[in-house]
Coordinates of C-alpha atoms (C1' of nucleotides) in Angstrom, one line a residue:
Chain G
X28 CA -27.9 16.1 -21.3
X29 CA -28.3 13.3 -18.6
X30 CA -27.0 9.9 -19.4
X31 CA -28.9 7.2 -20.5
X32 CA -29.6 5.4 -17.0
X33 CA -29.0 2.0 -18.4
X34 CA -25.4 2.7 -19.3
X35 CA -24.9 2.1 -15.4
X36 CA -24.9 -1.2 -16.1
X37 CA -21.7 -1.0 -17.0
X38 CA -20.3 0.0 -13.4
X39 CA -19.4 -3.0 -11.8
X40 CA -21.5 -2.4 -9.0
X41 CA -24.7 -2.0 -11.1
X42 CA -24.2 -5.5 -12.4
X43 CA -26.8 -7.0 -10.8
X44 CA -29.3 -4.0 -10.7
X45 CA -32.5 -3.9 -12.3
X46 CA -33.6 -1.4 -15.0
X47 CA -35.6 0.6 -12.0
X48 CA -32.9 0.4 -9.7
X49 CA -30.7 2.2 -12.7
X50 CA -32.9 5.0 -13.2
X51 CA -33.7 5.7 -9.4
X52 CA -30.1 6.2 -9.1
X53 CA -29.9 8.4 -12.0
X54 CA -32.6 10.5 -10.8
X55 CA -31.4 11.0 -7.7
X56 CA -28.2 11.8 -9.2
X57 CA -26.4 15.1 -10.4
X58 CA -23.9 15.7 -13.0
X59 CA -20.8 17.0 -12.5
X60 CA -17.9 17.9 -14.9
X61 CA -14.9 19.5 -14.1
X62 CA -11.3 20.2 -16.2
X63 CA -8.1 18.7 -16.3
X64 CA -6.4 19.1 -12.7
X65 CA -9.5 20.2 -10.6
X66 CA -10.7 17.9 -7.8
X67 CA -14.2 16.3 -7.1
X68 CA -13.1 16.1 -3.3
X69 CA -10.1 16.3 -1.1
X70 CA -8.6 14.4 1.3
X71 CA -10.6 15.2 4.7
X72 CA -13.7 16.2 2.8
X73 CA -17.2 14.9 4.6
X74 CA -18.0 12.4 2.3
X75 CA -21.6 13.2 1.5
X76 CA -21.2 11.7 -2.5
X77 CA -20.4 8.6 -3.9
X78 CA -19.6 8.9 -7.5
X79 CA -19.5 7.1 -10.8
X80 CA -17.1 8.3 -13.6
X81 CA -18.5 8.5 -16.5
X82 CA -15.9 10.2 -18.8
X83 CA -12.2 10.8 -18.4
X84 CA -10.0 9.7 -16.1
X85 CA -9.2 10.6 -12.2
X86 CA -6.4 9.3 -9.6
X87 CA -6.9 9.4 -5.8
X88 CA -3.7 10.8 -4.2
X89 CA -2.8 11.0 -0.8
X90 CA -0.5 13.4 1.0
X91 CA 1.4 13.1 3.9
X92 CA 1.9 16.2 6.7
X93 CA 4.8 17.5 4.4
X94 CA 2.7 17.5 1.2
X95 CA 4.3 14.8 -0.6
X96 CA 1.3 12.9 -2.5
X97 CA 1.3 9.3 -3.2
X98 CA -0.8 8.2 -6.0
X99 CA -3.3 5.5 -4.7
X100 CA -5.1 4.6 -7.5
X101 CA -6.4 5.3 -11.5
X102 CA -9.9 6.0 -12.1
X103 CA -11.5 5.3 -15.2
X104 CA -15.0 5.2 -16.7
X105 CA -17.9 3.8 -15.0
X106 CA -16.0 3.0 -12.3
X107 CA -17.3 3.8 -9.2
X108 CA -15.1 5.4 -6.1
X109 CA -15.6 7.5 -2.8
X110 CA -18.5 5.2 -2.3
X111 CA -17.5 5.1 1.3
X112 CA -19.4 7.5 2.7
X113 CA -22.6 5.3 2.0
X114 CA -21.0 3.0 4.9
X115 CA -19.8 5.0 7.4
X116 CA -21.9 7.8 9.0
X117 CA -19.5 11.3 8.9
X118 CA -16.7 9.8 7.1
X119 CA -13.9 11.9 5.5
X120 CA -12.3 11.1 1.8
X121 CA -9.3 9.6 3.0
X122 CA -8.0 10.6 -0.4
X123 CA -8.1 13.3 -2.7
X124 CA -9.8 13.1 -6.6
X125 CA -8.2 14.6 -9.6
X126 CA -9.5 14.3 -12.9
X127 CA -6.3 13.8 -15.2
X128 CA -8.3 14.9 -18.4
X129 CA -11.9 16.8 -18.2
X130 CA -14.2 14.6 -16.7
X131 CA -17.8 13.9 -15.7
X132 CA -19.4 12.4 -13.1
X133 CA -22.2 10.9 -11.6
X134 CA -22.7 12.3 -7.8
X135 CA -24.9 10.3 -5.9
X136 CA -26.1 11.6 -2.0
X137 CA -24.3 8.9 0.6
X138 CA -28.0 9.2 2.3
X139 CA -29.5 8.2 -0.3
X140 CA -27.4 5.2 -1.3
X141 CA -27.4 4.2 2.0
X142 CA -30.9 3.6 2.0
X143 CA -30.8 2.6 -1.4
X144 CA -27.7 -0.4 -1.1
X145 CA -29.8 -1.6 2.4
X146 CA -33.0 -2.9 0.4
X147 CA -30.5 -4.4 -2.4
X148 CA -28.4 -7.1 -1.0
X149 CA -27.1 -7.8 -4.8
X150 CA -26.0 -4.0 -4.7
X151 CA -24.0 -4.5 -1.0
X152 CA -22.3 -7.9 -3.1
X153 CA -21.0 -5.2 -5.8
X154 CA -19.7 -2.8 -3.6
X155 CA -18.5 -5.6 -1.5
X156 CA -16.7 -6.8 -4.9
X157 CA -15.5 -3.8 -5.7
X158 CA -14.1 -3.6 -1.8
X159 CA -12.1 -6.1 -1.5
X160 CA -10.9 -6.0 -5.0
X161 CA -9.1 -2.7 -4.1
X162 CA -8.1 -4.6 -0.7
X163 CA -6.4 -7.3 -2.5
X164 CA -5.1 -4.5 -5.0
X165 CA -3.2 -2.4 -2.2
X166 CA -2.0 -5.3 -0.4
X167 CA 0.1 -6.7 -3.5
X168 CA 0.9 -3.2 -4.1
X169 CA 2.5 -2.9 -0.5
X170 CA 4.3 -5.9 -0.7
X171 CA 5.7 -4.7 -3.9
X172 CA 6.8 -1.3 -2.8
X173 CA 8.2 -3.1 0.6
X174 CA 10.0 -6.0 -1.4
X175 CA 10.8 -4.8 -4.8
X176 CA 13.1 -2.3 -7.0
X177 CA 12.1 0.2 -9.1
X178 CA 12.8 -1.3 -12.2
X179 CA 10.2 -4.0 -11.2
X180 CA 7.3 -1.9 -9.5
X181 CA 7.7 -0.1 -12.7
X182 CA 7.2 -3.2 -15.4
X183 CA 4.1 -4.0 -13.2
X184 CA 2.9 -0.6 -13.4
X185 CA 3.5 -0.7 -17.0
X186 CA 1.7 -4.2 -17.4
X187 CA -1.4 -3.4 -15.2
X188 CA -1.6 -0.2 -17.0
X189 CA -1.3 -1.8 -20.5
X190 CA -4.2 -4.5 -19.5
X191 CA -6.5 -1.7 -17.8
X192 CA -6.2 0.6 -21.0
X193 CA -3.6 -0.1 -23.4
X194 CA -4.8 0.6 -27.0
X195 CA -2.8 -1.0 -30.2
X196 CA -1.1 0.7 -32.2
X197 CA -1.3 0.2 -35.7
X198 CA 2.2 -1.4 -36.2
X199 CA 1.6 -3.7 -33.3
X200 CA 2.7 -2.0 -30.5
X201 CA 0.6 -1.2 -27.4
X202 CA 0.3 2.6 -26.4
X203 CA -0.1 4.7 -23.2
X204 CA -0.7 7.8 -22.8
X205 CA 1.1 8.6 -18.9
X206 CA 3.7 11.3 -18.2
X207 CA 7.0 10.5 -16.3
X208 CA 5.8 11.8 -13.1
X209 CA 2.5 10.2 -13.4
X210 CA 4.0 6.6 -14.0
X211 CA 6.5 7.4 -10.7
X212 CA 3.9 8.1 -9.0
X213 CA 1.9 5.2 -9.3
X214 CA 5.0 3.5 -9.0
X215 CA 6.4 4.7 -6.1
X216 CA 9.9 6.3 -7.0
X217 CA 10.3 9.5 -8.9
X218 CA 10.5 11.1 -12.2
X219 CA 14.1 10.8 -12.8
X220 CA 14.7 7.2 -11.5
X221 CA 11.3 6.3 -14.2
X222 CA 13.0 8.1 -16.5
X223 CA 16.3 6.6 -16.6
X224 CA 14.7 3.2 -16.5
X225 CA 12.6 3.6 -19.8
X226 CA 15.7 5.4 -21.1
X227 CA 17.1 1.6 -20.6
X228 CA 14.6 -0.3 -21.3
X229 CA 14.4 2.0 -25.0
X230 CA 18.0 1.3 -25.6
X231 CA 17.2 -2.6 -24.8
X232 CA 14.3 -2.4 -27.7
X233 CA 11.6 -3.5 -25.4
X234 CA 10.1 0.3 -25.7
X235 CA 10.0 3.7 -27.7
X236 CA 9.1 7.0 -25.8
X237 CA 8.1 10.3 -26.2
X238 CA 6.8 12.9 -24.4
X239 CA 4.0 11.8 -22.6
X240 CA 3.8 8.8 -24.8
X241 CA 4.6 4.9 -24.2
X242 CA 4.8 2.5 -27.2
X243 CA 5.2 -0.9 -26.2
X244 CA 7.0 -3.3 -28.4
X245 CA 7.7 -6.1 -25.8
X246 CA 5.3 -6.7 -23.0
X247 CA 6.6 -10.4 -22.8
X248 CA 10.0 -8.8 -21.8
X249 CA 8.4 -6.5 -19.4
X250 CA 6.9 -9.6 -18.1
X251 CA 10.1 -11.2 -17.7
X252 CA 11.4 -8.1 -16.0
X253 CA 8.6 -7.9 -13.7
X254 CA 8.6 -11.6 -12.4
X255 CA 12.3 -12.6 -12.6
X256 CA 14.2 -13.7 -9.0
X257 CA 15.7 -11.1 -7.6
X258 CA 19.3 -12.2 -8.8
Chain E
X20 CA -16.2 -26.8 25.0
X21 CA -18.6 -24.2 22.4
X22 CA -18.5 -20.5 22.9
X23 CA -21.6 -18.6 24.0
X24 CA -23.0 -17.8 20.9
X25 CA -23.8 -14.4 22.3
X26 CA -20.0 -13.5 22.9
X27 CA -20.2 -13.2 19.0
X28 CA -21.5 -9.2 19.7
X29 CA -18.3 -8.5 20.4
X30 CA -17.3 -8.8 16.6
X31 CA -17.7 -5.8 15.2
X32 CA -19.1 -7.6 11.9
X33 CA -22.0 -8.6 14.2
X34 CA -22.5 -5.7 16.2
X35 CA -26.2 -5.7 14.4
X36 CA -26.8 -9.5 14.5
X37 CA -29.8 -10.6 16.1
X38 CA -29.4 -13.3 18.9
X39 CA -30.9 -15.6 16.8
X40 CA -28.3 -14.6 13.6
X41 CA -25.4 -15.1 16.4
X42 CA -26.5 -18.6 17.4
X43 CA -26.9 -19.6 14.0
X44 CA -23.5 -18.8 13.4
X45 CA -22.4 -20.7 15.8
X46 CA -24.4 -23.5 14.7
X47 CA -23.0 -23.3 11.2
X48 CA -18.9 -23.1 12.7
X49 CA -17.0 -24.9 14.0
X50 CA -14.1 -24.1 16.2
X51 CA -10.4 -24.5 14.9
X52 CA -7.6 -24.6 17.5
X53 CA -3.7 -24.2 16.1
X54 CA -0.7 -24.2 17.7
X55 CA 1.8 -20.6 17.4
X56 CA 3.4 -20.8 14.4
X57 CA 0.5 -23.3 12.4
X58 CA -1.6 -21.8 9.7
X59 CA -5.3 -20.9 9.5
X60 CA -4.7 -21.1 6.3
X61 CA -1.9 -20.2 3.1
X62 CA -2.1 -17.7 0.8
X63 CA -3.6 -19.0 -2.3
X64 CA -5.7 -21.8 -0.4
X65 CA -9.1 -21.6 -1.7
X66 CA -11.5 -19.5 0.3
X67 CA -13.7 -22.0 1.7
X68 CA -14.1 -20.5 5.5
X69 CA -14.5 -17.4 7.0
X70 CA -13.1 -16.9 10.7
X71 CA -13.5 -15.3 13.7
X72 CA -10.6 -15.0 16.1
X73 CA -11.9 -16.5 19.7
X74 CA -8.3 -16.5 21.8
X75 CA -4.4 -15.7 20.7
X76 CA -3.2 -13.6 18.1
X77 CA -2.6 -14.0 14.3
X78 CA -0.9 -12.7 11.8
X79 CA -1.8 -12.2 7.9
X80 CA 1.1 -12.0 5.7
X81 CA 2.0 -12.4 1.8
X82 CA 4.9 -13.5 0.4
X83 CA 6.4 -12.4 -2.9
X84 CA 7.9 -15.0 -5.4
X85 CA 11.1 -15.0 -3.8
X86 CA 9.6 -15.7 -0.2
X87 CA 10.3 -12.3 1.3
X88 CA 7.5 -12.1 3.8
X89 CA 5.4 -9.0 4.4
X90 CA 3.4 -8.3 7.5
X91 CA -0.3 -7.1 6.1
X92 CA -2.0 -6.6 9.8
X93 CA -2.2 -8.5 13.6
X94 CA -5.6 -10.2 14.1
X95 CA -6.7 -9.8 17.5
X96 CA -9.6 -11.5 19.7
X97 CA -13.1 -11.2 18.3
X98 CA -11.3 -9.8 14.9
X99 CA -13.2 -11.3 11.8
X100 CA -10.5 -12.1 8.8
X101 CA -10.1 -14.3 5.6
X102 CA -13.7 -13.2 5.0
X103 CA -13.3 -12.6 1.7
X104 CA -14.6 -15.9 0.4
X105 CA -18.4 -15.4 1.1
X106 CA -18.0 -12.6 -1.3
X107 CA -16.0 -13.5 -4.4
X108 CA -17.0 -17.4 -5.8
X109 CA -14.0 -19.4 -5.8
X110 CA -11.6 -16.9 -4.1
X111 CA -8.4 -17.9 -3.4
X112 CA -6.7 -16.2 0.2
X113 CA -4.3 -13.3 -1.2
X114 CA -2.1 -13.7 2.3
X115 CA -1.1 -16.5 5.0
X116 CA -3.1 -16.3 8.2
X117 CA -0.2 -17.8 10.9
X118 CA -0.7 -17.9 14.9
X119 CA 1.6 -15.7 16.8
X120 CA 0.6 -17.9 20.0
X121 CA -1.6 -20.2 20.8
X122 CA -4.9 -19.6 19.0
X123 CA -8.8 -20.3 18.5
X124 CA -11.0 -19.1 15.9
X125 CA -14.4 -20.3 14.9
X126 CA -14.6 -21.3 10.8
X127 CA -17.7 -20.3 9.2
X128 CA -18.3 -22.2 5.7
X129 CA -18.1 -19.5 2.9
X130 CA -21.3 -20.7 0.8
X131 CA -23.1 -20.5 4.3
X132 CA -21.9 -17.2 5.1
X133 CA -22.5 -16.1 1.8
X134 CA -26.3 -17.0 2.1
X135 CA -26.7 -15.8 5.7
X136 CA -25.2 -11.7 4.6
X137 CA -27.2 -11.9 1.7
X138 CA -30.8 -11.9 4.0
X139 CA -29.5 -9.2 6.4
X140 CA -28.3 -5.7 5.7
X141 CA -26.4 -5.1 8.7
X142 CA -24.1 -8.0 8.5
X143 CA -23.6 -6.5 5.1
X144 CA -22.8 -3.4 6.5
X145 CA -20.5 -4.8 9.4
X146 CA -18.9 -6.2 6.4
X147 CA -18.0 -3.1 4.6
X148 CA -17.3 -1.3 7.4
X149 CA -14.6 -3.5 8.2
X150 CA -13.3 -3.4 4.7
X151 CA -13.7 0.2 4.1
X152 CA -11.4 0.3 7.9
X153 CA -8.9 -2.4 6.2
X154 CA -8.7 -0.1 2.6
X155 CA -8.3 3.1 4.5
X156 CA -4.8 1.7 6.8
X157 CA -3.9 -0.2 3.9
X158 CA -3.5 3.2 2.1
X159 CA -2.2 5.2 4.4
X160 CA 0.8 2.4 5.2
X161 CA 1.3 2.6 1.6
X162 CA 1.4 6.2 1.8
X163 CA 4.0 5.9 4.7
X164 CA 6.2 3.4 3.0
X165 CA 6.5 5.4 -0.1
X166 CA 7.0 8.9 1.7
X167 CA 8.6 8.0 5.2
X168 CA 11.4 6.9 6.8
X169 CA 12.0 3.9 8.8
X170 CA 12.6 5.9 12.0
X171 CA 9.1 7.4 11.1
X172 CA 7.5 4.8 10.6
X173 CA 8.8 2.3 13.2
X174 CA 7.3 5.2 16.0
X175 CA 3.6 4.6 14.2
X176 CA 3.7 1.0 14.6
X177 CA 4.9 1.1 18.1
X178 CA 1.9 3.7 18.9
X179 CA -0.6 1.8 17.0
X180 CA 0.0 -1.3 18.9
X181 CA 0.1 0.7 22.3
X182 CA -3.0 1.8 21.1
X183 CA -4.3 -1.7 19.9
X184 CA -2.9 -3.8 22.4
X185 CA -0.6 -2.5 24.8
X186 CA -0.5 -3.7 28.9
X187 CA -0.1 -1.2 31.5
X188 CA 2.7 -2.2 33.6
X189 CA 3.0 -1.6 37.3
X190 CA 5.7 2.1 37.1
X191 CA 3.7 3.1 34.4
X192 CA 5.2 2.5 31.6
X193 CA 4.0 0.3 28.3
X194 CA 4.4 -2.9 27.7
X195 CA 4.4 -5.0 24.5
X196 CA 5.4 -8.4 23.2
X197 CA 6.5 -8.2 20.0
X198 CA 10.2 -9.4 18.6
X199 CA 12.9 -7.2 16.3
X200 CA 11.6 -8.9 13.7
X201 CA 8.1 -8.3 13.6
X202 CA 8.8 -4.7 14.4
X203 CA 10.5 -5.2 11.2
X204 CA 8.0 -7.0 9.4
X205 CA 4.8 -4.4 10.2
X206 CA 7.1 -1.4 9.2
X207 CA 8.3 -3.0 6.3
X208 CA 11.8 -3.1 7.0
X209 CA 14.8 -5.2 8.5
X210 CA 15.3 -6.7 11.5
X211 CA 18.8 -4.7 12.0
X212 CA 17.4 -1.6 11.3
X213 CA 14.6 -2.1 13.5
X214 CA 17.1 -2.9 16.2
X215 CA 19.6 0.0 15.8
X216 CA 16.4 2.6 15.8
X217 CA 15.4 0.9 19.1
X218 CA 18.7 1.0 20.7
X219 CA 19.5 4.4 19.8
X220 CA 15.9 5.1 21.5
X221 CA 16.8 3.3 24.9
X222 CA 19.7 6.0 24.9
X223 CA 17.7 8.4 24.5
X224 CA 15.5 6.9 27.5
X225 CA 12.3 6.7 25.2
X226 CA 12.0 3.0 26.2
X227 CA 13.2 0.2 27.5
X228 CA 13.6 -3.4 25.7
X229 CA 14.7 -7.0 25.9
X230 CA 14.2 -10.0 24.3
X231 CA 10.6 -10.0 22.6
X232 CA 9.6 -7.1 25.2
X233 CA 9.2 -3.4 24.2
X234 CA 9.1 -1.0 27.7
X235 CA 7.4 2.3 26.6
X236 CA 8.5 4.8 29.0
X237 CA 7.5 8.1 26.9
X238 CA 4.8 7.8 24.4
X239 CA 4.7 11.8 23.9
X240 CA 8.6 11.5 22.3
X241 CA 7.6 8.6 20.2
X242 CA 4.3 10.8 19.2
X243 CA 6.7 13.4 18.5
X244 CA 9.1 11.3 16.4
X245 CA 6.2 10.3 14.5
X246 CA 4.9 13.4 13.7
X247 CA 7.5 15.7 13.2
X248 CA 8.0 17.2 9.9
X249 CA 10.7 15.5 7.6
X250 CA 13.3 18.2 9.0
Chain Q
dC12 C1' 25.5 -26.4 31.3
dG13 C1' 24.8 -26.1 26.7
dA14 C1' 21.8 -25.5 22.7
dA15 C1' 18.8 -22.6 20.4
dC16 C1' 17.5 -18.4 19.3
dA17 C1' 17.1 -13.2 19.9
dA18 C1' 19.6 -9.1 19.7
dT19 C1' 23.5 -6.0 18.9
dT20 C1' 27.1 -3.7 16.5
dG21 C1' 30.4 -2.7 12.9
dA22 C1' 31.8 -2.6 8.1
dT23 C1' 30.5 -2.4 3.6
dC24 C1' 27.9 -1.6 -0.5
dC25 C1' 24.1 -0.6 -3.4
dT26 C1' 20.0 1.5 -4.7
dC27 C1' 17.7 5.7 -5.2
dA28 C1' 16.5 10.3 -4.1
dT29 C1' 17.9 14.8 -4.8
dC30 C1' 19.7 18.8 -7.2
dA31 C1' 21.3 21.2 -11.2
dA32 C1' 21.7 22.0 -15.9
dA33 C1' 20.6 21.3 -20.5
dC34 C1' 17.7 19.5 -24.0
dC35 C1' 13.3 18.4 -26.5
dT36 C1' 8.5 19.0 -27.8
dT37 C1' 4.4 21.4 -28.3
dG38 C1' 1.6 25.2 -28.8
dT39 C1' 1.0 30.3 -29.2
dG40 C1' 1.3 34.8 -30.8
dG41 C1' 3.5 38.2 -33.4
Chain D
dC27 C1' 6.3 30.7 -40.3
dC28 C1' 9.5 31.8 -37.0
dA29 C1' 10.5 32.7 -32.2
dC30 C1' 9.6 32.1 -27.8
dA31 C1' 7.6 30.4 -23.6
dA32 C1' 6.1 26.6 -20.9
dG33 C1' 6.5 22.4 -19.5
dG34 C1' 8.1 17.6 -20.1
dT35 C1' 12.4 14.9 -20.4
dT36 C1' 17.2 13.5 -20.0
dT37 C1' 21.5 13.0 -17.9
dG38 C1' 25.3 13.6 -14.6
dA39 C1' 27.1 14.3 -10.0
dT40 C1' 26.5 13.5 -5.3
dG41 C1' 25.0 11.8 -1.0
dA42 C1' 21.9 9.7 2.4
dG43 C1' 19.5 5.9 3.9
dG44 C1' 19.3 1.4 4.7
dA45 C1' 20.0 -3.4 3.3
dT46 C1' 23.2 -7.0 3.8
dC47 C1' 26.7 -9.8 5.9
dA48 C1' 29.5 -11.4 9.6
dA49 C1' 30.8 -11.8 14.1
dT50 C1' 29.7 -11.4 18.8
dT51 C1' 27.0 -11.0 22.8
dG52 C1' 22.8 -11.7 25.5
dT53 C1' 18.8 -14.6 27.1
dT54 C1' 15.9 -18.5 27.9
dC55 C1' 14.9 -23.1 28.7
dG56 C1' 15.3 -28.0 28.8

DNA sequence: CGAACAATTGATCCTCATCAAACCTTGTGG
DNA sequence: CCACAAGGTTTGATGAGGATCAATTGTTCG
């Protein structure tokens, strides 16, 4: 069953489109779903698709020549990403997609919404939007990873994770629903060192955990965690 | 003294401009000259210009709340930077633009810039092909910091500057200007380690070095240094 | 020559990654 | 409904990689 073309809206970089613009993408759009751990494209891929989320969630990893992968970003619906190839003629993915639950998701032709974004300036402003949003993202995230510890990166992963797509709990708290390794990963350390440090922060109160489970009780202490001096 | 407006081709942003588009910009700017060491401009200064290197070198940077300083990128000549203001209203600059030597850069008001992509495609698409460039080395130095070791990753920025900037000198070898700690700085670590790697390299007769001078006398080893598996 | 600043080098310490082993949680099939 | 398997989690022991600090040695330039 194909989506409801006006739902694009919702995709940041749809904002400004009209209703036409919305169902010309649509139509000259394909569905695709796949389950929990497959990939919509890896790393070194030709980037023929740009796509739209429009269930689930994804990440975009990276690996290095020894296969190590570094988790980039989180993906979530109606968000757009691999929109590159609409830029650059015979790009690659410089990253791989994973859905992290079964997804689906709108593939659009880079040919086509090449054409397409040229004739729409309002369109280039999204992506452009969207751009430098992820610039300004990785550049703080960089910093972080170059300047901070652990225990830090890992409050802000926490927090930005909370804000993105925390949902309260009935009792007040704010749950997540991220693994160990997933968490390290976006944080930059490992499953045992992310670990221990919720196994801290529990005994401090500021948390309860479970397995793949994160209930909240104190984001103003993660805050404090996250933005104290170095001391 | 102006600039030739047409010089402005050399910007990879206006590779597509028309003559017209390039003297327009050049109407609308105005040229900014700074000592080494002044600022274009600080991180969280509002986004009011755009700019276009003309002469010297620059640095972008961002500073955490405790003032540790991280090196983002090296603007060159005819680099475009701090752009990010003719896309987001009321942007504030997420890093410090500082002059590594004596520098020129014409300042293009964002509202005007903003106006001027909006009626022209390609500038739009100069625009995202720089940032799509910027997101992809932004992830991959993330990438690095997270998996690789300094040794690793002070080889890469030594071959990308050889690659971006380095002068042939009369034996042959490679020369670059660049001090222990802004090694440091662009592969996120410490001046001392910077300068123990290095040393142990003149040993091992990879280079030469002095005060603010790199001599690269064997590219291939660094190459190999930087590629070799984690062994 | 002397001041200012870049670079080196050694000693020390701390953070984390790594590895191993055990433990818990969840879901499945007998 | 219990037992078991699979996979997530915890915890301890250990070590390596680097950061940090301090002291000294170059180098450059007025």
């Amino acid at each position: 069953m194909p989506i409801d073309p006006l739902k694009l809206r919702q995709v940041s970089v749809f904002e400004q489109a009209t209703d036409e613009d919305l169902k010309l993408i649509a139509q000259h759009s394909i569905e695709r779903s796949i389950e929990e751990g497959e990939f919509f494209f890896f790393q070194g891929d030709s980037a023929d698709y740009g796509y739209v989320l429009i269930s689930g969630r994804a990440k975009l990893t990276q690996m290095n020549a020894t296969g190590q992968q570094v988790n980039l970003r989180t993906i979530h619906e109606w968000e757009m990403f691999g929109a590159l190839g609409a830029v650059r003629e015979n790009a690659m993915y410089p990253a791989s997609a994973q859905a992290l639950e079964h997804s689906t998701a709108l593939a659009i032709k880079s040919d086509y919404f090449h054409d397409f974004v040229q004739t729409r300036p309002y369109i280039s402003f999204g992506l452009m939007k969207l751009m430098t949003g992820y610039i300004q993202e990785m550049q703080e995230r960089y910093r972080e990873l170059a300047t901070e510890k652990v225990e830090r990166r890992l409050a802000r992963t926490l927090l930005r994770l909370t804000a993105q797509m925390g949902v309260k709990h009935a009792d007040g708290g704010i749950e997540l629903a991220f693994s160990r390794q997933e968490l390290a990963e976006m944080s930059g350390t490992t499953l045992f060192s992310a670990s221990r440090v919720l196994s801290e922060w529990e005994k401090r109160g500021l948390l309860e955990s479970g397995r793949e489970r994160i209930l909240i009780r104190n984001p103003h202490g993660l805050v404090q965690i996250a933005e104290e001096s170095g001391e």
